[in-house]
Structures are given as C-alpha cells and as structure tokens.
GROMACS .gro file of C-alpha atoms in nm:
model
  188
    1UNK     CA    1   2.643  -2.933  -3.824
    2UNK     CA    2   2.885  -2.809  -4.101
    3UNK     CA    3   3.051  -3.131  -4.101
    4UNK     CA    4   2.675  -3.293  -4.159
    5UNK     CA    5   2.644  -3.050  -4.477
    6UNK     CA    6   2.954  -3.144  -4.628
    7UNK     CA    7   2.890  -3.524  -4.601
    8UNK     CA    8   2.546  -3.476  -4.737
    9UNK     CA    9   2.693  -3.305  -5.026
   10UNK     CA   10   2.966  -3.548  -5.112
   11UNK     CA   11   2.690  -3.811  -5.079
   12UNK     CA   12   2.463  -3.626  -5.320
   13UNK     CA   13   2.754  -3.603  -5.568
   14UNK     CA   14   2.618  -3.262  -5.655
   15UNK     CA   15   2.285  -3.432  -5.816
   16UNK     CA   16   1.967  -3.231  -5.701
   17UNK     CA   17   1.870  -3.491  -5.458
   18UNK     CA   18   1.631  -3.354  -5.211
   19UNK     CA   19   1.530  -3.604  -4.925
   20UNK     CA   20   1.205  -3.544  -4.723
   21UNK     CA   21   1.424  -3.530  -4.374
   22UNK     CA   22   1.748  -3.401  -4.556
   23UNK     CA   23   2.050  -3.427  -4.307
   24UNK     CA   24   1.838  -3.585  -4.047
   25UNK     CA   25   1.714  -3.905  -4.258
   26UNK     CA   26   1.970  -4.163  -4.078
   27UNK     CA   27   1.802  -4.007  -3.743
   28UNK     CA   28   1.450  -4.059  -3.872
   29UNK     CA   29   1.581  -4.402  -3.987
   30UNK     CA   30   1.676  -4.497  -3.643
   31UNK     CA   31   1.391  -4.358  -3.450
   32UNK     CA   32   1.138  -4.558  -3.644
   33UNK     CA   33   1.320  -4.887  -3.614
   34UNK     CA   34   1.354  -4.791  -3.236
   35UNK     CA   35   0.961  -4.739  -3.194
   36UNK     CA   36   0.889  -5.071  -3.397
   37UNK     CA   37   1.108  -5.243  -3.157
   38UNK     CA   38   0.954  -5.122  -2.879
   39UNK     CA   39   0.603  -5.123  -3.020
   40UNK     CA   40   0.680  -5.493  -3.092
   41UNK     CA   41   0.807  -5.600  -2.746
   42UNK     CA   42   0.583  -5.759  -2.502
   43UNK     CA   43   0.647  -5.507  -2.202
   44UNK     CA   44   0.724  -5.219  -2.385
   45UNK     CA   45   1.087  -5.198  -2.317
   46UNK     CA   46   1.395  -5.199  -2.548
   47UNK     CA   47   1.618  -5.486  -2.540
   48UNK     CA   48   1.934  -5.427  -2.375
   49UNK     CA   49   2.139  -5.433  -2.680
   50UNK     CA   50   1.996  -5.129  -2.820
   51UNK     CA   51   2.070  -4.773  -2.729
   52UNK     CA   52   1.771  -4.573  -2.563
   53UNK     CA   53   1.643  -4.301  -2.720
   54UNK     CA   54   1.458  -4.044  -2.507
   55UNK     CA   55   1.376  -3.758  -2.790
   56UNK     CA   56   1.478  -3.454  -2.972
   57UNK     CA   57   1.580  -3.107  -2.883
   58UNK     CA   58   1.704  -2.770  -2.999
   59UNK     CA   59   2.065  -2.690  -2.987
   60UNK     CA   60   2.257  -2.371  -3.097
   61UNK     CA   61   2.384  -2.610  -3.371
   62UNK     CA   62   2.013  -2.744  -3.475
   63UNK     CA   63   1.834  -3.039  -3.365
   64UNK     CA   64   1.967  -3.307  -3.127
   65UNK     CA   65   1.901  -3.633  -3.048
   66UNK     CA   66   1.866  -3.754  -2.695
   67UNK     CA   67   2.021  -4.090  -2.635
   68UNK     CA   68   2.080  -4.281  -2.319
   69UNK     CA   69   2.417  -4.313  -2.177
   70UNK     CA   70   2.592  -4.658  -2.224
   71UNK     CA   71   2.837  -4.683  -1.927
   72UNK     CA   72   3.147  -4.916  -1.890
   73UNK     CA   73   3.222  -5.067  -1.538
   74UNK     CA   74   3.368  -4.741  -1.398
   75UNK     CA   75   3.056  -4.550  -1.496
   76UNK     CA   76   3.242  -4.332  -1.778
   77UNK     CA   77   3.119  -4.380  -2.133
   78UNK     CA   78   3.147  -4.731  -2.300
   79UNK     CA   79   3.431  -4.778  -2.530
   80UNK     CA   80   3.364  -4.883  -2.915
   81UNK     CA   81   3.403  -5.259  -2.984
   82UNK     CA   82   3.683  -5.155  -3.232
   83UNK     CA   83   3.874  -4.961  -2.945
   84UNK     CA   84   3.849  -5.279  -2.684
   85UNK     CA   85   3.977  -5.506  -2.964
   86UNK     CA   86   4.287  -5.295  -3.043
   87UNK     CA   87   4.343  -5.299  -2.674
   88UNK     CA   88   4.260  -5.634  -2.507
   89UNK     CA   89   4.178  -5.854  -2.820
   90UNK     CA   90   3.922  -6.022  -2.967
   91UNK     CA   91   3.870  -6.223  -2.683
   92UNK     CA   92   3.653  -6.550  -2.680
   93UNK     CA   93   3.416  -6.346  -2.443
   94UNK     CA   94   3.378  -6.070  -2.703
   95UNK     CA   95   3.333  -6.342  -2.989
   96UNK     CA   96   3.076  -6.479  -2.799
   97UNK     CA   97   2.889  -6.142  -2.741
   98UNK     CA   98   2.923  -6.037  -3.125
   99UNK     CA   99   2.769  -6.363  -3.237
  100UNK     CA  100   2.475  -6.370  -2.978
  101UNK     CA  101   2.413  -5.982  -3.107
  102UNK     CA  102   2.355  -6.113  -3.411
  103UNK     CA  103   2.129  -6.385  -3.333
  104UNK     CA  104   1.920  -6.129  -3.136
  105UNK     CA  105   1.883  -5.902  -3.438
  106UNK     CA  106   1.807  -6.177  -3.652
  107UNK     CA  107   1.533  -6.315  -3.397
  108UNK     CA  108   1.372  -5.962  -3.385
  109UNK     CA  109   1.411  -5.934  -3.761
  110UNK     CA  110   1.554  -5.607  -3.709
  111UNK     CA  111   1.652  -5.408  -4.029
  112UNK     CA  112   2.038  -5.280  -4.011
  113UNK     CA  113   2.199  -5.033  -4.246
  114UNK     CA  114   2.553  -4.956  -4.090
  115UNK     CA  115   2.659  -5.223  -3.839
  116UNK     CA  116   3.037  -5.173  -3.785
  117UNK     CA  117   3.255  -5.208  -3.478
  118UNK     CA  118   3.236  -4.833  -3.440
  119UNK     CA  119   2.851  -4.852  -3.420
  120UNK     CA  120   2.884  -5.120  -3.156
  121UNK     CA  121   2.985  -5.024  -2.757
  122UNK     CA  122   3.107  -5.292  -2.502
  123UNK     CA  123   2.863  -5.169  -2.208
  124UNK     CA  124   2.785  -5.279  -1.872
  125UNK     CA  125   2.509  -5.272  -1.655
  126UNK     CA  126   2.429  -5.446  -1.300
  127UNK     CA  127   2.125  -5.606  -1.461
  128UNK     CA  128   2.291  -5.776  -1.778
  129UNK     CA  129   2.663  -5.736  -1.688
  130UNK     CA  130   2.902  -5.687  -1.976
  131UNK     CA  131   2.689  -5.675  -2.313
  132UNK     CA  132   2.745  -5.527  -2.667
  133UNK     CA  133   2.537  -5.201  -2.735
  134UNK     CA  134   2.417  -5.114  -3.074
  135UNK     CA  135   2.422  -4.712  -3.125
  136UNK     CA  136   2.376  -4.648  -3.486
  137UNK     CA  137   2.310  -4.829  -3.801
  138UNK     CA  138   1.952  -4.979  -3.762
  139UNK     CA  139   1.708  -4.916  -3.992
  140UNK     CA  140   1.623  -5.001  -4.388
  141UNK     CA  141   1.796  -4.732  -4.586
  142UNK     CA  142   1.639  -4.858  -4.908
  143UNK     CA  143   1.370  -4.637  -5.129
  144UNK     CA  144   1.167  -4.908  -5.066
  145UNK     CA  145   1.206  -5.078  -4.774
  146UNK     CA  146   1.253  -5.456  -4.908
  147UNK     CA  147   1.458  -5.547  -4.581
  148UNK     CA  148   1.149  -5.462  -4.387
  149UNK     CA  149   0.892  -5.663  -4.646
  150UNK     CA  150   1.108  -5.977  -4.683
  151UNK     CA  151   1.288  -6.142  -4.397
  152UNK     CA  152   1.493  -6.354  -4.574
  153UNK     CA  153   1.667  -6.048  -4.730
  154UNK     CA  154   1.723  -5.862  -4.423
  155UNK     CA  155   1.854  -6.174  -4.280
  156UNK     CA  156   2.098  -6.179  -4.569
  157UNK     CA  157   2.190  -5.803  -4.496
  158UNK     CA  158   2.230  -5.866  -4.127
  159UNK     CA  159   2.464  -6.172  -4.186
  160UNK     CA  160   2.658  -5.969  -4.434
  161UNK     CA  161   2.700  -5.660  -4.236
  162UNK     CA  162   2.799  -5.908  -3.918
  163UNK     CA  163   3.068  -6.115  -4.140
  164UNK     CA  164   3.223  -5.798  -4.267
  165UNK     CA  165   3.267  -5.665  -3.914
  166UNK     CA  166   3.366  -5.991  -3.784
  167UNK     CA  167   3.656  -5.981  -4.035
  168UNK     CA  168   3.727  -5.636  -3.944
  169UNK     CA  169   3.746  -5.727  -3.582
  170UNK     CA  170   3.991  -6.004  -3.669
  171UNK     CA  171   4.243  -5.767  -3.882
  172UNK     CA  172   4.223  -5.545  -3.559
  173UNK     CA  173   4.333  -5.831  -3.339
  174UNK     CA  174   4.599  -5.956  -3.558
  175UNK     CA  175   4.746  -5.590  -3.583
  176UNK     CA  176   4.752  -5.556  -3.219
  177UNK     CA  177   4.922  -5.898  -3.184
  178UNK     CA  178   5.166  -5.818  -3.429
  179UNK     CA  179   5.200  -5.486  -3.286
  180UNK     CA  180   5.271  -5.660  -2.949
  181UNK     CA  181   5.528  -5.883  -3.085
  182UNK     CA  182   5.721  -5.564  -3.248
  183UNK     CA  183   5.709  -5.379  -2.916
  184UNK     CA  184   5.867  -5.711  -2.737
  185UNK     CA  185   6.134  -5.769  -2.993
  186UNK     CA  186   6.233  -5.356  -2.962
  187UNK     CA  187   6.276  -5.412  -2.578
  188UNK     CA  188   6.545  -5.677  -2.581
   0.00000   0.00000   0.00000
C-alpha cells in the first residue's frame, strides 16, 4: 500500500489531483473492461487470453483484487513473456502467439492502456495448450474514453502498444543471444 501511495504521489507531481477511485483507478478500469468483455461474449465467458477476475476482498493492507491463477505446464505460476524470452528467446511460436493475441484484441475492440512484456504471461491449460494471457493493461485510461468511442483510434493505440512491446521483446532476444555468445567465449 505504501508503494502504491508513493507511486500515486509521483504521478500527481504535487498537483492537487483527486481521482474518483484514488489508488484503485487502474483496477476500476480493468474491472470495467473485464465486465464489458464478459457481457459482450455470446456465452458469457471470458476469452482464454484475459486473466479471470473473481472480485474484491478486504485485507490488512486495504482492498485486494481476487484474480484467477495463470499456470505453467507444471502447475506453478506462469512466467511473464519477458522472462520466457530472456530464457528461451523470442521463438517463432511465441511470435505467432503474440501476433494472434494482438489480432484477438483488435477483433474484440478491447481498449488497452499498458500492454507490455511484463503484463503478459505465458500460461498453459489443457483446453488451450500454451497461450498468452494479459494480466494488466486493459481499459481506456483517458478522461474522455475516446478509444472506447472510436474504433479506429483504439486500433491505432493497440497497434502502437504491441509494436513497442514487439521491439522490446526482440531487444531482449538479441541481448540473450549476445550473452550466450559471450558465455561460450568464456568457457573456451
């Protein structure tokens, strides 16, 4: 909670900004997007590429958001896309999944605010196999929700977020490859 308050103070830059939900604005934005997505779904289910939300609860540190566990093949917590690329590289399979994820988000016209390699997990389920799951960064973060109102603006925003993340993933892949060459030279 202290971290959130410090971050909040940094974001406001000393200005007397009061937001309706204070520290929880990002959660409200994410939950609103999640509810909208579920209500538009023909079967009322959430797509496999969005983390499930189960509600709110009180904790000793304040409000807690209850979310579904995204698992890896071993049943543990799924790693972030960034950590997988650092370990295994930006493989063709991951590239295809990343492009497919962007296409799914564009098709559903989901507004995005913070898509990056640390907000996407590499999960696994029996039903869908390996898949990418967004855990944060959904919703329109503007005062006037223009991305929600205008599909072409939202599409441009989605493409910008994904292009930035793609460049970041390629850079991580190059760094991993360079580190591998460096380690091979040291062992000789």
